[in-house]
Each structure stands twice: as C-alpha cells, then as structure tokens.
mmCIF file of C-alpha atoms in Angstrom:
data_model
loop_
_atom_site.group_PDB
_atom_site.id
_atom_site.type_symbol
_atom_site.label_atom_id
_atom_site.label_comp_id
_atom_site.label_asym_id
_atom_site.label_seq_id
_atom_site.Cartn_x
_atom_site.Cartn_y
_atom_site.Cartn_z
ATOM 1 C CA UNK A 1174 -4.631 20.630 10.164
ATOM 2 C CA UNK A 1175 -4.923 24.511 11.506
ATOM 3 C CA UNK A 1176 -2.774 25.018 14.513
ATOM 4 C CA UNK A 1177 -3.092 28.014 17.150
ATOM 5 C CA UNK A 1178 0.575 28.955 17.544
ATOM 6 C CA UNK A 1179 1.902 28.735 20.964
ATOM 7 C CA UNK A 1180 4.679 31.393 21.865
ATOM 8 C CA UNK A 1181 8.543 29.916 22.075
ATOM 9 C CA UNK A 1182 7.979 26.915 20.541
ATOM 10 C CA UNK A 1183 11.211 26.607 19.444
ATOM 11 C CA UNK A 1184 12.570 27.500 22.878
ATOM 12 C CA UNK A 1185 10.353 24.848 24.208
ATOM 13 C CA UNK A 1186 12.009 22.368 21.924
ATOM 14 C CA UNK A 1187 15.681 23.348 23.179
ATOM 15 C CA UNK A 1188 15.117 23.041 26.221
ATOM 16 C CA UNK A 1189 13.319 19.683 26.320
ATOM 17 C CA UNK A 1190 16.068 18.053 23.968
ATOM 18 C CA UNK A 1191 16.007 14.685 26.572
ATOM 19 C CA UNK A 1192 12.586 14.401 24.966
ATOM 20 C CA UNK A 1193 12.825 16.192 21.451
ATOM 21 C CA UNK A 1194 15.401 14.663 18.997
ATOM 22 C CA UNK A 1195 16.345 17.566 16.992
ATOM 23 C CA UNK A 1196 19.157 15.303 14.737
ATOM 24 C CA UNK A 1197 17.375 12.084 14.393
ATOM 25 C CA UNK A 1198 19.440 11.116 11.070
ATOM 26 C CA UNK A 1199 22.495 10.551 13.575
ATOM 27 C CA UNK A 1200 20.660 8.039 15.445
ATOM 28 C CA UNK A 1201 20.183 6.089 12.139
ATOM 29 C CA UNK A 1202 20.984 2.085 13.690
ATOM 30 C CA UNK A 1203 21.680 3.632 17.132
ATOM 31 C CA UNK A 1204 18.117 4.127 18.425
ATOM 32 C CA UNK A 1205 18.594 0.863 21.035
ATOM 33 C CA UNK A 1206 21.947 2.493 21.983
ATOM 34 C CA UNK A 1207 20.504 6.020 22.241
ATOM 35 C CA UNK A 1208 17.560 4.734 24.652
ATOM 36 C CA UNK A 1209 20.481 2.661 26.076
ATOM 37 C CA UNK A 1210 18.603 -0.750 26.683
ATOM 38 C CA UNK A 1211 17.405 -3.474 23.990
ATOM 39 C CA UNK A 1212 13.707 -2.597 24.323
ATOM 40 C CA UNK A 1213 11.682 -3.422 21.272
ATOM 41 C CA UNK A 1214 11.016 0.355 18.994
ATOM 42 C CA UNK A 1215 7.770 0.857 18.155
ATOM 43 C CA UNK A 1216 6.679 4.479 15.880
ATOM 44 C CA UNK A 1217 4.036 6.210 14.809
ATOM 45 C CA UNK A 1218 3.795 7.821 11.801
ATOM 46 C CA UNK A 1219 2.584 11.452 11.644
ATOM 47 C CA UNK A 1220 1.323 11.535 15.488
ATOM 48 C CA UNK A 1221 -0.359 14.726 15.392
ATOM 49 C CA UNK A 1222 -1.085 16.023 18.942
ATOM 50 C CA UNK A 1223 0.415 12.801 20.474
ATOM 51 C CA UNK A 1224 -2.547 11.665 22.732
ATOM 52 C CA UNK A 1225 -2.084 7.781 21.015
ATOM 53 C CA UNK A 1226 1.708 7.540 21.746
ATOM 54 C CA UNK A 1227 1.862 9.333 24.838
ATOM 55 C CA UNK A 1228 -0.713 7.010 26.624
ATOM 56 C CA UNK A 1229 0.669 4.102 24.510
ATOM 57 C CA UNK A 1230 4.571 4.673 26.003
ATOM 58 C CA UNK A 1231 2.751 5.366 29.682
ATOM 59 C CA UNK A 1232 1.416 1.753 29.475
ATOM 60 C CA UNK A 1233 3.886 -0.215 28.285
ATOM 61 C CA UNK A 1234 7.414 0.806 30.063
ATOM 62 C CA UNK A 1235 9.530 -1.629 28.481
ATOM 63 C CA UNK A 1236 8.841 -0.768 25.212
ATOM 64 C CA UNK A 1237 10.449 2.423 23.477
ATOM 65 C CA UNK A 1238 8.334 4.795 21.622
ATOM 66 C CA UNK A 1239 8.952 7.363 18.734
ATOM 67 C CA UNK A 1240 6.726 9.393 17.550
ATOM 68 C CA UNK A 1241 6.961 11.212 14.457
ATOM 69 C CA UNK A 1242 5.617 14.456 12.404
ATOM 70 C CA UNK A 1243 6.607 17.198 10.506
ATOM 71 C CA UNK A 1244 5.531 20.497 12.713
ATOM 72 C CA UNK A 1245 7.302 21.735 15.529
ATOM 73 C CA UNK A 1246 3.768 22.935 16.913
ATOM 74 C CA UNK A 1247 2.853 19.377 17.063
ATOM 75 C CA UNK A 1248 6.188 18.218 18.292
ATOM 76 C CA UNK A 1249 5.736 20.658 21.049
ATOM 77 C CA UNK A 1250 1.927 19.460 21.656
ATOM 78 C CA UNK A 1251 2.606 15.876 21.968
ATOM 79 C CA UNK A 1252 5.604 16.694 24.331
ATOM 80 C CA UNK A 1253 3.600 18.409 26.646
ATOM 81 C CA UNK A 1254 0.737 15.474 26.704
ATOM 82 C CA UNK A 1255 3.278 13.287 27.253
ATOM 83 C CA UNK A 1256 4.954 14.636 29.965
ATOM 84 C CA UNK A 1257 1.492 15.257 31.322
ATOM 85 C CA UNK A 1258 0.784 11.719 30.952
ATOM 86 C CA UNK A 1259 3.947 10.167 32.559
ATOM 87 C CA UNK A 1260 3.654 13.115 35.253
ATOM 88 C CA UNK A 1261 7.007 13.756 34.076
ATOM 89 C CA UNK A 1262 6.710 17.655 33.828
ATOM 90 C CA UNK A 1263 9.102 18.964 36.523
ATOM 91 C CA UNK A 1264 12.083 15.551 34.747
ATOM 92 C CA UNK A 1265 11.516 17.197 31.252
ATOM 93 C CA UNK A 1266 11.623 13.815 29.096
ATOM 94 C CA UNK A 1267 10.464 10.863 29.214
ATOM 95 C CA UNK A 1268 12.273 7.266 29.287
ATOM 96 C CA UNK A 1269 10.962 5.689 26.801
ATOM 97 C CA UNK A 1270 9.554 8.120 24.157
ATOM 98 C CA UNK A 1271 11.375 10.639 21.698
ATOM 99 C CA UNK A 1272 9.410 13.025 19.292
ATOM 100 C CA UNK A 1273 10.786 13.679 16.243
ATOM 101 C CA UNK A 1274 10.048 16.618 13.434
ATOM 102 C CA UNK A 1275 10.914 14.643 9.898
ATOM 103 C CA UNK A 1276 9.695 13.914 6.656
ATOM 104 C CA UNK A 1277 7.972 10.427 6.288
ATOM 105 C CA UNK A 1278 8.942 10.027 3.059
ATOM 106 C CA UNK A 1279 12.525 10.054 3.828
ATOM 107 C CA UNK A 1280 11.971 7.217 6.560
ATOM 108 C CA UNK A 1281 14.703 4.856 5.228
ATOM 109 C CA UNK A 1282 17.317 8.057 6.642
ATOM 110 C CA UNK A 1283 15.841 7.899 9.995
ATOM 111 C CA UNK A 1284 15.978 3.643 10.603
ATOM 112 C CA UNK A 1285 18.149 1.429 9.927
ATOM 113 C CA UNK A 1286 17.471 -2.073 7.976
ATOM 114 C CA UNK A 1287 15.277 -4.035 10.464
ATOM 115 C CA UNK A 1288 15.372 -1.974 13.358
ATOM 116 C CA UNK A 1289 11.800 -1.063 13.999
ATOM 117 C CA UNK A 1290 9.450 -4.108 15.533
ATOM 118 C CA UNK A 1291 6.160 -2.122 15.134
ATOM 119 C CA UNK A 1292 4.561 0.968 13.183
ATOM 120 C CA UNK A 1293 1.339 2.448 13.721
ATOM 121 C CA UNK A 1294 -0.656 4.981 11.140
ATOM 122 C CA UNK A 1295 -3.222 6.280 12.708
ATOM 123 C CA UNK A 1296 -6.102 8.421 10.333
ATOM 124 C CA UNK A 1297 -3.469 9.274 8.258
ATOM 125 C CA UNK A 1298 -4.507 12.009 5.552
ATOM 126 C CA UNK A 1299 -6.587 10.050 3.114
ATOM 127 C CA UNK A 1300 -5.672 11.940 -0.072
ATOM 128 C CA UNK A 1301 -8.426 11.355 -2.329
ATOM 129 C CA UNK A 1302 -7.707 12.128 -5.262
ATOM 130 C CA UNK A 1303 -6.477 9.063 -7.425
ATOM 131 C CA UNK A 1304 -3.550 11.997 -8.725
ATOM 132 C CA UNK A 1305 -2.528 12.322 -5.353
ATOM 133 C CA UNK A 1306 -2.517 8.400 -4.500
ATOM 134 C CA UNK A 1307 1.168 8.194 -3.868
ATOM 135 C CA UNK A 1308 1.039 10.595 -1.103
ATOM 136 C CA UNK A 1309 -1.226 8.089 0.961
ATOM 137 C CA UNK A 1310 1.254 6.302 3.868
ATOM 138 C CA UNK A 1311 -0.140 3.046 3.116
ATOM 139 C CA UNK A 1312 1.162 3.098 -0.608
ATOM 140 C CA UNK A 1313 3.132 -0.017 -2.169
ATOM 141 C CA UNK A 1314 6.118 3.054 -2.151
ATOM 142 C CA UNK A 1315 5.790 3.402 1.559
ATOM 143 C CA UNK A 1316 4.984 0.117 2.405
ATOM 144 C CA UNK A 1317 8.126 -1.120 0.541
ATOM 145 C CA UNK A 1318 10.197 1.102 2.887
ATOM 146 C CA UNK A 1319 8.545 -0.471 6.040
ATOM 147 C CA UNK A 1320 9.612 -3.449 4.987
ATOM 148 C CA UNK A 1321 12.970 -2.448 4.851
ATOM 149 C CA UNK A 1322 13.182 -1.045 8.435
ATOM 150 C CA UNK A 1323 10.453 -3.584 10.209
ATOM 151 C CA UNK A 1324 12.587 -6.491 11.823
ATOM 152 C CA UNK A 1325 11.863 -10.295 12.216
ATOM 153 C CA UNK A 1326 8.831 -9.187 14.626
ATOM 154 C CA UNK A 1327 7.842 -6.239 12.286
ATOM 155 C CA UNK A 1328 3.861 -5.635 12.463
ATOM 156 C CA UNK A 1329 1.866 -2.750 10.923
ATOM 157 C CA UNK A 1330 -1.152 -1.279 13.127
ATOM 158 C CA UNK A 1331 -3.301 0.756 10.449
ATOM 159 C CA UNK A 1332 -6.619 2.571 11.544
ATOM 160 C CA UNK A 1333 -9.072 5.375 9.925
ATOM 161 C CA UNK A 1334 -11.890 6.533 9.226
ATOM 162 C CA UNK A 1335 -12.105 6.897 5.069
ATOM 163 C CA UNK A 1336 -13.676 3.574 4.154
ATOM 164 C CA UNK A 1337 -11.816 4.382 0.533
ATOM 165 C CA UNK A 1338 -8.598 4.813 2.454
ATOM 166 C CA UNK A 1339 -8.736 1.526 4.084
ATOM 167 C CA UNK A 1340 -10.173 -0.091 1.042
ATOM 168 C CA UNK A 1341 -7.103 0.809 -0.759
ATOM 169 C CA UNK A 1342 -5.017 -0.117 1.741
ATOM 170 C CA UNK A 1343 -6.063 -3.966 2.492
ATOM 171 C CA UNK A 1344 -5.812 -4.046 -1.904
ATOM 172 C CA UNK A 1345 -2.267 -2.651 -1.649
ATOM 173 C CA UNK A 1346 -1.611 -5.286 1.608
ATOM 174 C CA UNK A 1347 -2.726 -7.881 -0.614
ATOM 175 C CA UNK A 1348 -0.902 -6.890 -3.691
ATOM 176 C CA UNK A 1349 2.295 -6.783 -2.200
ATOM 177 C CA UNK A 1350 1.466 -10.649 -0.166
ATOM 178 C CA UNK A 1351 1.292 -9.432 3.031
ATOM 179 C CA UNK A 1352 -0.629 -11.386 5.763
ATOM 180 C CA UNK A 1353 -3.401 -9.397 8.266
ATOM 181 C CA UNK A 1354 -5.184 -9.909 10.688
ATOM 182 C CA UNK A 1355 -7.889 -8.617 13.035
ATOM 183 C CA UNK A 1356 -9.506 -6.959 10.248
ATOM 184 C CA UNK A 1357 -12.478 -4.511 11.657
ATOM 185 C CA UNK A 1358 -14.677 -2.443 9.535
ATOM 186 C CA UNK A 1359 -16.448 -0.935 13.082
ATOM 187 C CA UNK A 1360 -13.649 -1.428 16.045
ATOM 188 C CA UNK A 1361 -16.035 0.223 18.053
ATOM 189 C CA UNK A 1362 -19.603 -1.764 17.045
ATOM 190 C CA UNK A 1363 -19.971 -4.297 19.585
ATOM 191 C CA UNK A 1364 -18.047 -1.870 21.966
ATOM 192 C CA UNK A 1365 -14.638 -0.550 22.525
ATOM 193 C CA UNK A 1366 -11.955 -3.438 23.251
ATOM 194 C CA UNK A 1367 -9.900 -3.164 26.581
ATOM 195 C CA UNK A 1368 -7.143 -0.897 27.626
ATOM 196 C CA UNK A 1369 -8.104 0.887 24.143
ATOM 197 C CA UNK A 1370 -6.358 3.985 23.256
ATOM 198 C CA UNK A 1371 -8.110 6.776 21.732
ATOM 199 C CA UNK A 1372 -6.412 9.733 19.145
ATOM 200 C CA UNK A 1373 -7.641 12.944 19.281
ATOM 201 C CA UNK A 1374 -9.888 12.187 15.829
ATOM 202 C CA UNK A 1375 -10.970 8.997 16.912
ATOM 203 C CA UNK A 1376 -12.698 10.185 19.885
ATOM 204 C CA UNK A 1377 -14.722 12.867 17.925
ATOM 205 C CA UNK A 1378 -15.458 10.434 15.103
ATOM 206 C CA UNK A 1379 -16.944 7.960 17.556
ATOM 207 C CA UNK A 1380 -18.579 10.707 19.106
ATOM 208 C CA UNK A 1381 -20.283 11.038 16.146
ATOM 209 C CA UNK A 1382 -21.189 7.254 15.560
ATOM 210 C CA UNK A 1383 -18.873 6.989 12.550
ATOM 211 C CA UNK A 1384 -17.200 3.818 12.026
ATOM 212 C CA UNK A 1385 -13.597 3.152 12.703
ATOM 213 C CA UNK A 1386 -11.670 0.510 10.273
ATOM 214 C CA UNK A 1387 -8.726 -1.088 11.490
ATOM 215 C CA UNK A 1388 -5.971 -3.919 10.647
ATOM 216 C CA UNK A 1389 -2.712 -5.386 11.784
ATOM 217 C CA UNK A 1390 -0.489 -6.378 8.707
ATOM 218 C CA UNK A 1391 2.152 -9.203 9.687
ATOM 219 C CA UNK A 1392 5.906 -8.449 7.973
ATOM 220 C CA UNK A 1393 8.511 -9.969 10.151
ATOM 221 C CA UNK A 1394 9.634 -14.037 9.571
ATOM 222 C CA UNK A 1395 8.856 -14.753 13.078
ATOM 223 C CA UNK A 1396 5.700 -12.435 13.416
ATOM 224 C CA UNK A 1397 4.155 -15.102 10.493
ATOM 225 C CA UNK A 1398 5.332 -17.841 12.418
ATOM 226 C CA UNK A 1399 3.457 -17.084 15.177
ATOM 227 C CA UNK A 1400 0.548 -16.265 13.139
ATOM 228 C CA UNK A 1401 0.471 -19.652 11.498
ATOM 229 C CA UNK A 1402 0.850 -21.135 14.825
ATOM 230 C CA UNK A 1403 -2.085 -19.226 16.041
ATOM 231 C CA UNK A 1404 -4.335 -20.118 13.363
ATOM 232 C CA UNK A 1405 -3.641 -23.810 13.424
ATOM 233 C CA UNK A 1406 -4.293 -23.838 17.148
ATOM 234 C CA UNK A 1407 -7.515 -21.974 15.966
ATOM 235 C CA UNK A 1408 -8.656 -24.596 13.152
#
C-alpha cells in the first residue's frame, strides 16, 4: 500500500494520545481497566485506513474497539475517520476505540491469555507465493496465537477477496478443528446483508462485481456452545 504523506503526522499522534496508544505493551491484561468498564474487546488486524472499525465502534457503543497496523500514516488516517465518524473532532478520542501502530506477529505482547472476545481480518495481504505462506494472518502460526488471546466467547470474522487466500484459510480452519460458520463465497450475490460495513477495498472490489468470501470461525467454549445449540434448534 502507497501512502501520500500527510505533514506532522507524528505531531498528530501526540496530541491525540486519548485516541492513539503509543505504549500498547503496558496495557498487556489491562485493556478492560484502561477503557475502564468490562465491555467485551473486539480488534482488527492490520485496519488500514480504518473505515471498518471506525463505523464498527460508532454502532455498537458498548463494545470496545482496537484497531491495529503498523504505519503511523495509517494510524493517523483511521484516527481522523474515526473521529469524523463519532463527530468527535473538537473531544480528540473516542470512548470506545484505540489505534495502535504494532507488529502482528508479536500479538501475544500486546493481549493477554483470553482477553480478546472477537478478531476481524479484513483483505489481509494474500501473499501468494507458497515461500511466503507463513506471512499470511490466517496461518496455523497465527491462528495458534489467537487462540491464546481469544476468550470463552472468542470468534474470528475473516473476509477477502483472493479465492486462494480464503481457500487456504477454511483448509488451515479445518486442520487445526476449528468450527465455522456462515461460510460465503459471494457476501454480496443475493445483495448486501443489513447494517453491513464496507472497507475501503471492499467497496471498490464490489464496485467492480468481484466476489467477496467471508467466514466466522468459532474458538471460545461457550461460543461452540451456542453454536451447537443453534444448530440443533436448526435440525
């Protein structure tokens, strides 16, 4: 992704530090006491310009929101949309979202065991090149560390637009036993579902009448429960 610089980022960061977390490793199993409320924490992985998180946190109040990626000039993007979104420009920050500049791989330093209910990777960079395979988020390695962090309610949201990508993905669900659901190889075919939130790529990839894949992947003890439940109320 090519970024247009914007002047003062970093100055923009500093002084929106109610909104930017610029030491996230200390919040490591404080996040609820940080946000200072019990609100489930839901995060998205590599957010880019934040449209999905920022409209995500404006419509669900009582849920807090981290989003996550690794250039200030994005950091400083999505904090603009969201304050934008939340009409929040003149407060600086916004309840329930922080935006965070950090390395993905290192996840496990950022959360604590089981402290996470939901993550979302949205058209995360495909990398496809089978060399390059354990760069893709949805790898058993990054999946694994999910795990880890994803509590008893812990769900994975996972939508793109490489049909390869999401091929390997549901394998790599499967491989490592976990259930899913809502499985959608065109979310957008029959139309787009209510109070649907658009990214950035999304919007121009529908545009241009390419199909979106999606899936929710079930992790936590009582997320399954509920699942079973469902689908014998189903049957």
């Amino acid at each position: 992704m090519r970024l247009r610089r914007k002047p003062n980022t970093q100055e923009w960061l500093r002084e929106h530090e109610g909104l930017v977390v610029s030491e996230p490793e200390t919040l490591r199993g404080k996040w609820r006491e940080h946000y200072g409320n019990d609100h489930p924490i839901h995060v998205e992985l590599g957010m880019g310009k934040g449209k999905f998180i920022s409209e995500l946190s404006r419509m669900n109040p009582f849920i807090n929101y981290i989003g996550i990626d690794m250039y200030d000039e994005l950091i400083r993007r999505a904090g603009e949309k969201a304050l934008q979104a939340h009409g929040a420009e003149e407060a600086g920050t916004v309840p329930n979202l922080r935006l965070v500049r950090f390395n993905i791989e290192q996840i496990e330093r950022l959360f604590a065991d089981r402290e996470v209910e939901r993550i979302y990777l949205n058209f995360s960079d495909p990398w496809p090149k089978k060399r390059h395979a354990r760069r893709r988020l949805t790898h058993p390695d990054f999946v694994n560390k999910y795990r880890k962090i994803l509590n008893e309610r812990g769900e994975i949201h996972f939508k793109t637009d490489s049909r390869s990508l999401f091929e390997f993905s549901l394998n790599t669900f499967a491989d490592l036993d976990l259930k899913m659901r809502n499985i959608s190889l065109d979310v957008h075919g029959r139309g787009t579902p209510p109070n649907y939130i658009f990214t950035e790529y999304e919007s121009k990839f529908v545009e241009q009448g390419l199909p979106i894949y999606r899936v929710e992947v079930i992790v936590g003890e009582e997320a399954l429960r509920e699942l079973k439940q469902q689908n014998q109320t189903e049957a």
